[in-house]
Coordinates of C-alpha atoms in Angstrom, one line a residue:
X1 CA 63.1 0.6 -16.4
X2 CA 60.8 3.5 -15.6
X3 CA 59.4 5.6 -18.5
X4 CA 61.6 9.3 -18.0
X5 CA 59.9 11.7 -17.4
X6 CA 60.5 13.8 -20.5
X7 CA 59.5 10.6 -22.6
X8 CA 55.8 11.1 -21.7
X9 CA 52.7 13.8 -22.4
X10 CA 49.8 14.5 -23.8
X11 CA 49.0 11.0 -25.2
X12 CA 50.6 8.9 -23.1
X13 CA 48.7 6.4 -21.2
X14 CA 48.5 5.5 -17.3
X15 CA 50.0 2.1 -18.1
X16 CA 52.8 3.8 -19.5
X17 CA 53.8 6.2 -17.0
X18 CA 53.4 2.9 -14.5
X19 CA 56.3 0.9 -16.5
X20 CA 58.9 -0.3 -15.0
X21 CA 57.7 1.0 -11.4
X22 CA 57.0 -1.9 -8.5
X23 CA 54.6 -0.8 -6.0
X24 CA 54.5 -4.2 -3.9
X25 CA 53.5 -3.2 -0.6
X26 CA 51.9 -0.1 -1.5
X27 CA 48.6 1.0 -0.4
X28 CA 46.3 3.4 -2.5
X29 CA 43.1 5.0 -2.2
X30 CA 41.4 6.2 -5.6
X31 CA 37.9 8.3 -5.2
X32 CA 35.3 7.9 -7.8
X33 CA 37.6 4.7 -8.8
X34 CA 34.4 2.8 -10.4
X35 CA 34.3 4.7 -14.4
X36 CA 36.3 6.9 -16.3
X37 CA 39.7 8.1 -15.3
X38 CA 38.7 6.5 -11.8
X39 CA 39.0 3.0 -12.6
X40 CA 42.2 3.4 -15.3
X41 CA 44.1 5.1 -12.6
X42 CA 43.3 2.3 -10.0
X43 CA 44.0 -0.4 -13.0
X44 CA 47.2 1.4 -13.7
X45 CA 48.4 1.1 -9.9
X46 CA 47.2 -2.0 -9.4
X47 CA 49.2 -3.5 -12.3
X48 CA 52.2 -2.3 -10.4
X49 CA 50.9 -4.4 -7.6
X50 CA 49.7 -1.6 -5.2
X51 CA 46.9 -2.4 -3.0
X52 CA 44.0 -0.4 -4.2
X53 CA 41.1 0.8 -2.5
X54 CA 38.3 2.1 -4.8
X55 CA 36.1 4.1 -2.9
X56 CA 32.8 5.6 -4.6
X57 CA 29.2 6.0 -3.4
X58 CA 27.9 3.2 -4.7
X59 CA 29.3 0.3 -3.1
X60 CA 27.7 -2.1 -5.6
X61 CA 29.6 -0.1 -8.5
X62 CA 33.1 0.2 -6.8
X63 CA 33.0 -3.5 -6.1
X64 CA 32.0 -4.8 -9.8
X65 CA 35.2 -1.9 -10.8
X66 CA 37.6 -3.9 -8.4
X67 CA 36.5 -7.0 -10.0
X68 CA 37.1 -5.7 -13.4
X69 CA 40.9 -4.6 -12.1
X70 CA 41.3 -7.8 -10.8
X71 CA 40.4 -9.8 -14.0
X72 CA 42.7 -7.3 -16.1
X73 CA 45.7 -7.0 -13.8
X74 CA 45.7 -10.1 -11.7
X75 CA 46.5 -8.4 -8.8
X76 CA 43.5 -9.9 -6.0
X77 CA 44.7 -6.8 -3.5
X78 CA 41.5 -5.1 -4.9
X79 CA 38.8 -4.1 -3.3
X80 CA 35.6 -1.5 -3.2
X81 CA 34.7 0.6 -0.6
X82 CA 31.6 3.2 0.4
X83 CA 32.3 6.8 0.2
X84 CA 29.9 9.7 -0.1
X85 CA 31.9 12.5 0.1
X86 CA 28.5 14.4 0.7
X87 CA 27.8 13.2 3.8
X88 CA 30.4 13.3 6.8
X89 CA 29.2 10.1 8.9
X90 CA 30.2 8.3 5.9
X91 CA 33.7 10.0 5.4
X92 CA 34.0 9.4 9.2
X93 CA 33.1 5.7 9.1
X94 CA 35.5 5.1 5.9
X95 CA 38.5 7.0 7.9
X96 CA 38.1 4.7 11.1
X97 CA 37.6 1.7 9.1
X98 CA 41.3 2.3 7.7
X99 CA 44.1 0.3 9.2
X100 CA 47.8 0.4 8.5
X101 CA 49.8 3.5 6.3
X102 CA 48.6 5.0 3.5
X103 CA 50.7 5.9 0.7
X104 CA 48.8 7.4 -2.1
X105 CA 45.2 8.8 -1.7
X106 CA 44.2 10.0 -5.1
X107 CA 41.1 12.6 -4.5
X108 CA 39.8 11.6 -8.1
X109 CA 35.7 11.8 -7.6
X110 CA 33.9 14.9 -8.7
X111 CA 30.9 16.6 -10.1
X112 CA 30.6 18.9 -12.8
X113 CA 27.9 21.7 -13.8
X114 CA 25.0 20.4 -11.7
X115 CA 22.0 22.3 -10.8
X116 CA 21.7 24.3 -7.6
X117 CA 21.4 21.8 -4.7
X118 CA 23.1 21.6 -1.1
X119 CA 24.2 18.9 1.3
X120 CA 22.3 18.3 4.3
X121 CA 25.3 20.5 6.0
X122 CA 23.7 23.5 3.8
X123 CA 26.7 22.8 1.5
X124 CA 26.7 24.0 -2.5
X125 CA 26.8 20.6 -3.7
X126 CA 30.1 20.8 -6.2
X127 CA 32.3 22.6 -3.7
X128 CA 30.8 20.0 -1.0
X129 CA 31.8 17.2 -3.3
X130 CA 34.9 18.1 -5.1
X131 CA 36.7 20.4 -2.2
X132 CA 35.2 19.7 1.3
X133 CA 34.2 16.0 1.2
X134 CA 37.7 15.5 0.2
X135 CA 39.1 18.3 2.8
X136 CA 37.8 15.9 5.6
X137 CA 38.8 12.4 4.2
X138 CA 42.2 13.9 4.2
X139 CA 42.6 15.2 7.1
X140 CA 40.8 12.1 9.0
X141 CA 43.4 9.9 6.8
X142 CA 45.9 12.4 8.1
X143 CA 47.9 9.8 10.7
X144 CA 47.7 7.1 7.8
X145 CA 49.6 9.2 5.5
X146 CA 52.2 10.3 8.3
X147 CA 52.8 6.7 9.0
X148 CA 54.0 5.7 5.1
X149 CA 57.1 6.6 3.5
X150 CA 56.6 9.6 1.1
X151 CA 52.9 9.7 0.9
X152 CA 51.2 11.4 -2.0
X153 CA 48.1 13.0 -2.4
X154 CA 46.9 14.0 -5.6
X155 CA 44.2 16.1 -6.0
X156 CA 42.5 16.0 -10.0
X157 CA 41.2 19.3 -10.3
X158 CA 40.2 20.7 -14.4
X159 CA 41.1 24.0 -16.5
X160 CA 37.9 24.6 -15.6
X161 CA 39.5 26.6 -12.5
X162 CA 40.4 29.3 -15.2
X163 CA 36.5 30.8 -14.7
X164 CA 36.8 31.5 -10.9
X165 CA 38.7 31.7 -8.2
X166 CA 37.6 30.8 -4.7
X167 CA 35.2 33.1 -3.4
X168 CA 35.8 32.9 0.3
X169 CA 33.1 35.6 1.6
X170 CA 30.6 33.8 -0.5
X171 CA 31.5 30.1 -1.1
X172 CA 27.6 28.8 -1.2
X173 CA 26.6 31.6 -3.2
X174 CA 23.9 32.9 -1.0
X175 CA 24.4 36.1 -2.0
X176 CA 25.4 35.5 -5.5
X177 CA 22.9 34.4 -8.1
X178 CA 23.7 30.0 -8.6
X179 CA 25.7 29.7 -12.1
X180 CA 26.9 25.8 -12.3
X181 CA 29.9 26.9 -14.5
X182 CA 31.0 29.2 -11.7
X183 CA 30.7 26.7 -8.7
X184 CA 32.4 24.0 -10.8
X185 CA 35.0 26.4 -10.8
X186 CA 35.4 27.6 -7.7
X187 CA 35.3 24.0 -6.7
X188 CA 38.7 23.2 -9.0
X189 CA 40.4 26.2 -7.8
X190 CA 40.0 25.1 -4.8
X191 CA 41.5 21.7 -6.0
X192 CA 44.6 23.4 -6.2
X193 CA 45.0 25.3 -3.4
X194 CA 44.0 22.6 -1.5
X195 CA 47.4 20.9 -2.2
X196 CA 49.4 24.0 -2.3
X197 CA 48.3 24.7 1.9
X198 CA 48.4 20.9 2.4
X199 CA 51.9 20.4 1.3
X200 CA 53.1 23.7 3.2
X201 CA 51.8 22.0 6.4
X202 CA 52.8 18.5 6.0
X203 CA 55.6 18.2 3.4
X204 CA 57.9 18.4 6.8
X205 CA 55.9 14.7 7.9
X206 CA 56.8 13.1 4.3
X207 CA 53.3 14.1 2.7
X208 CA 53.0 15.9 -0.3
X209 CA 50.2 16.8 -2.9
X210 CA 50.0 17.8 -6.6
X211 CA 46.7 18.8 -8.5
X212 CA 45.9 18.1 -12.2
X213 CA 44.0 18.6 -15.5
X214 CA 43.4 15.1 -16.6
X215 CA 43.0 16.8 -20.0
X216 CA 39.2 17.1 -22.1
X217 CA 37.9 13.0 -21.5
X218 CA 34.0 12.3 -22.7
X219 CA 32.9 10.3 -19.3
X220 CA 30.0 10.3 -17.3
X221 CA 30.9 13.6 -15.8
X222 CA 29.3 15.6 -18.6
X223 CA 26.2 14.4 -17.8
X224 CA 24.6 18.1 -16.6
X225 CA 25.2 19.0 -20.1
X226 CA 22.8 19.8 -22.4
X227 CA 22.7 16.4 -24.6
X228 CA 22.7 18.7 -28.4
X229 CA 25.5 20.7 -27.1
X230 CA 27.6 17.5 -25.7
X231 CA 26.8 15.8 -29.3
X232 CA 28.1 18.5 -30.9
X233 CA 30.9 18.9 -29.3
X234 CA 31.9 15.7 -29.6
X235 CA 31.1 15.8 -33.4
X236 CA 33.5 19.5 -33.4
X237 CA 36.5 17.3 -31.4
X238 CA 36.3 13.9 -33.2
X239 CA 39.8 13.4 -34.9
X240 CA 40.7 16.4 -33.7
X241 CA 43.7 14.9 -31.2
X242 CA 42.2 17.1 -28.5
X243 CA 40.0 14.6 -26.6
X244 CA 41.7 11.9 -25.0
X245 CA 40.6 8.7 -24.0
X246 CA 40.0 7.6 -20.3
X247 CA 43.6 5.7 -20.3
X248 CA 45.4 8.9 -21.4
X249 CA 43.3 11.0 -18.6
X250 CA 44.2 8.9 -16.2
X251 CA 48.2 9.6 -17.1
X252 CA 49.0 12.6 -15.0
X253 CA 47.3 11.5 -11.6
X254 CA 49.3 7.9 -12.0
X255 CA 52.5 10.3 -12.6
X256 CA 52.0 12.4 -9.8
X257 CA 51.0 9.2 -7.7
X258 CA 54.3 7.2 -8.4
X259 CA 56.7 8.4 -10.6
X260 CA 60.0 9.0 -9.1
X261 CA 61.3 11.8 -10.9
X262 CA 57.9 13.8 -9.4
X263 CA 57.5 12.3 -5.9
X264 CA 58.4 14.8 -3.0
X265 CA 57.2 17.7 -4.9
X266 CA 54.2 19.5 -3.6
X267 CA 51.8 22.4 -3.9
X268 CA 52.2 21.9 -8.0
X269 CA 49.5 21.8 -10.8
X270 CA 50.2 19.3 -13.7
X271 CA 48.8 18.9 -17.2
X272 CA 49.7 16.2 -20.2
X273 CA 52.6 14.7 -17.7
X274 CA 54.4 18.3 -17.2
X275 CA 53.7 20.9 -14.6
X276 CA 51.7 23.6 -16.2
X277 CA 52.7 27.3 -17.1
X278 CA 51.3 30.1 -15.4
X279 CA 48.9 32.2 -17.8
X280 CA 46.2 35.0 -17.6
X281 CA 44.0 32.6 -19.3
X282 CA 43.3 29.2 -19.9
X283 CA 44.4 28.6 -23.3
X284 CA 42.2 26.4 -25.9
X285 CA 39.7 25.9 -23.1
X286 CA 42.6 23.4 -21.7
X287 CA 45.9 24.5 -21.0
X288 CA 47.5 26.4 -18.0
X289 CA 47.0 27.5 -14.5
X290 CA 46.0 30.7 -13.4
X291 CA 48.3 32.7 -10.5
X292 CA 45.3 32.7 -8.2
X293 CA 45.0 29.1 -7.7
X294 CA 48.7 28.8 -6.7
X295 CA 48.4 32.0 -4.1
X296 CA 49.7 30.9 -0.7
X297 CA 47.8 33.1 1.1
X298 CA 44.7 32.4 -0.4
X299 CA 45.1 28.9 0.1
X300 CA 45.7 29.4 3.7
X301 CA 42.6 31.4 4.5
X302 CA 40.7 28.6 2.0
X303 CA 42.1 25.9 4.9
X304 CA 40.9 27.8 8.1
X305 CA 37.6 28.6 6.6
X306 CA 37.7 24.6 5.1
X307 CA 37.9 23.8 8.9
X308 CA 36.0 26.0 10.7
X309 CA 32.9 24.4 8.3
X310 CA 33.9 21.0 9.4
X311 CA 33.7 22.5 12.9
X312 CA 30.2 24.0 12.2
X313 CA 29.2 21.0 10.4
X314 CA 29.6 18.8 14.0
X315 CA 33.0 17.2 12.4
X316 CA 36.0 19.5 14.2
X317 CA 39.6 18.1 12.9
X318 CA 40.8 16.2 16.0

């Protein structure tokens, strides 16, 4: 019997929300599957039998993770797959290497906080990686999605949204002095209203996406931080109930992956298992969305301008 919905939150676990659900014959792509919440949500699905696709940019590291799922679960329908969401000839080469539907891509992989840096498309590297690397798999998956039954696509975003929206006249901040706080942000707001614009377009095709806060998890994507500040930190949060670990992270994308009492929703943003409340600010650093990452108008223009990049970048949406 699958866990209700009301019976999980903050603390529960990716295994748990999984419980009771049988995803034989179910095909999923994780991003950034090989550590951290990455790997527990692809465990979590596989033990429910799904197929799972760990894609990360370092083949070596995606296939050792697959191997770990395998040896925990049992399931041998795991497998690791190149993906630099950096570089379009790679997200082109994974899209035409896919065969058959696709019924949950989770865009898990991220950066946080990094220096100033661009892609070789003249991209600011944390929008590149956490918005428009993902923009393009998506799309180019776009047929493989339409051809499953109910397809999800969940998009892990951060309360970290709560210290920008999406600045469309500037997004590579070449006008705008570089602050890595910022572009993370911008990055995760655009998260959201990635899945708000893509459910409006495709929810009539059976495709549907959610975004999430996977809640405050010590992994490797603290790694920009300054080392005194992360240790103190952690010192500040230990015991505190606040920090999860990676298997209570990885809760909310396995929810909005599988979990029938959430499936066919769309254009949502999620927190500890529940969709979170609308606030003027993000409370305790963690909690709540902010109104402009839910605008429908701002996640059109966010699309078009999300396309017409592709289009400059010599990858138009076909």
């Amino acid at each position: 019997m699958t866990t209700p919905l009301a019976d999980l939150g903050a603390h529960s676990t990716a295994l748990e929300v999984v419980d009771g659900i049988d995803l034989t014959g179910r095909t999923v792509v994780v991003t950034g599957g090989a550590s951290g919440i990455g790997i527990e949500t692809a465990r979590a699905l596989a033990s429910a039998d799904a197929s799972v696709t760990i894609a990360t940019r370092d083949l070596a590291a995606a296939e050792r993770a697959a191997a770990d799922v395998v040896g925990t679960t049992g399931n041998t329908q795991v497998r690791g797959a190149h993906l630099d969401l950096t570089d379009l000839d790679s997200v082109d080469a994974f899209v035409a290497a896919w065969e058959g539907p696709l019924d949950v891509l989770v865009n898990n992989a991220g950066v946080m906080d990094t220096p100033h840096r661009t892609t070789k498309h003249g991209w600011e590297l944390q929008l590149a990686t956490n918005h428009l690397g993902h923009f393009a798999l998506t799309l180019g998956l776009h047929d493989a999605l339409a051809d499953a039954d109910a397809a999800r696509v969940v998009v892990v975003s951060s309360s970290g949204h709560g210290s920008s929206p999406v600045v469309l006249d500037d997004l590579m901040f070449e006008r705008r002095a570089y602050d890595p706080g910022l572009a993370y942000g911008q990055s995760k707001t655009a998260n959201v209203l990635f899945a708000v614009e893509l459910t409006r377009r495709w929810a009539d095709e059976g495709i549907t996406a959610d975004a999430l806060m996977p809640g405050g998890i010590w992994t490797g994507l603290q790694k920009h931080w300054d080392p005194s500040h992360l240790e103190d930190l952690k010192r500040q949060t230990a015991g505190s109930g606040v920090v999860k670990t990676p298997e209570q992270g990885a809760a909310t994308s396995v929810l909005l992956a599988v979990h029938p009492e959430v499936v066919g929703s769309g254009g949502r943003y999620f927190e500890d298992c529940h969709e979170a409340e609308v606030v003027d600010q993000i409370v305790d650093g963690v909690h709540g969305v902010r109104a402009y990452a839910l605008d429908p108008d701002a996640a059109r223009a966010l699309w078009d301008r999300s396309v017409e990049l592709l289009a400059e970048a010599g990858h138009p949406v076909r």
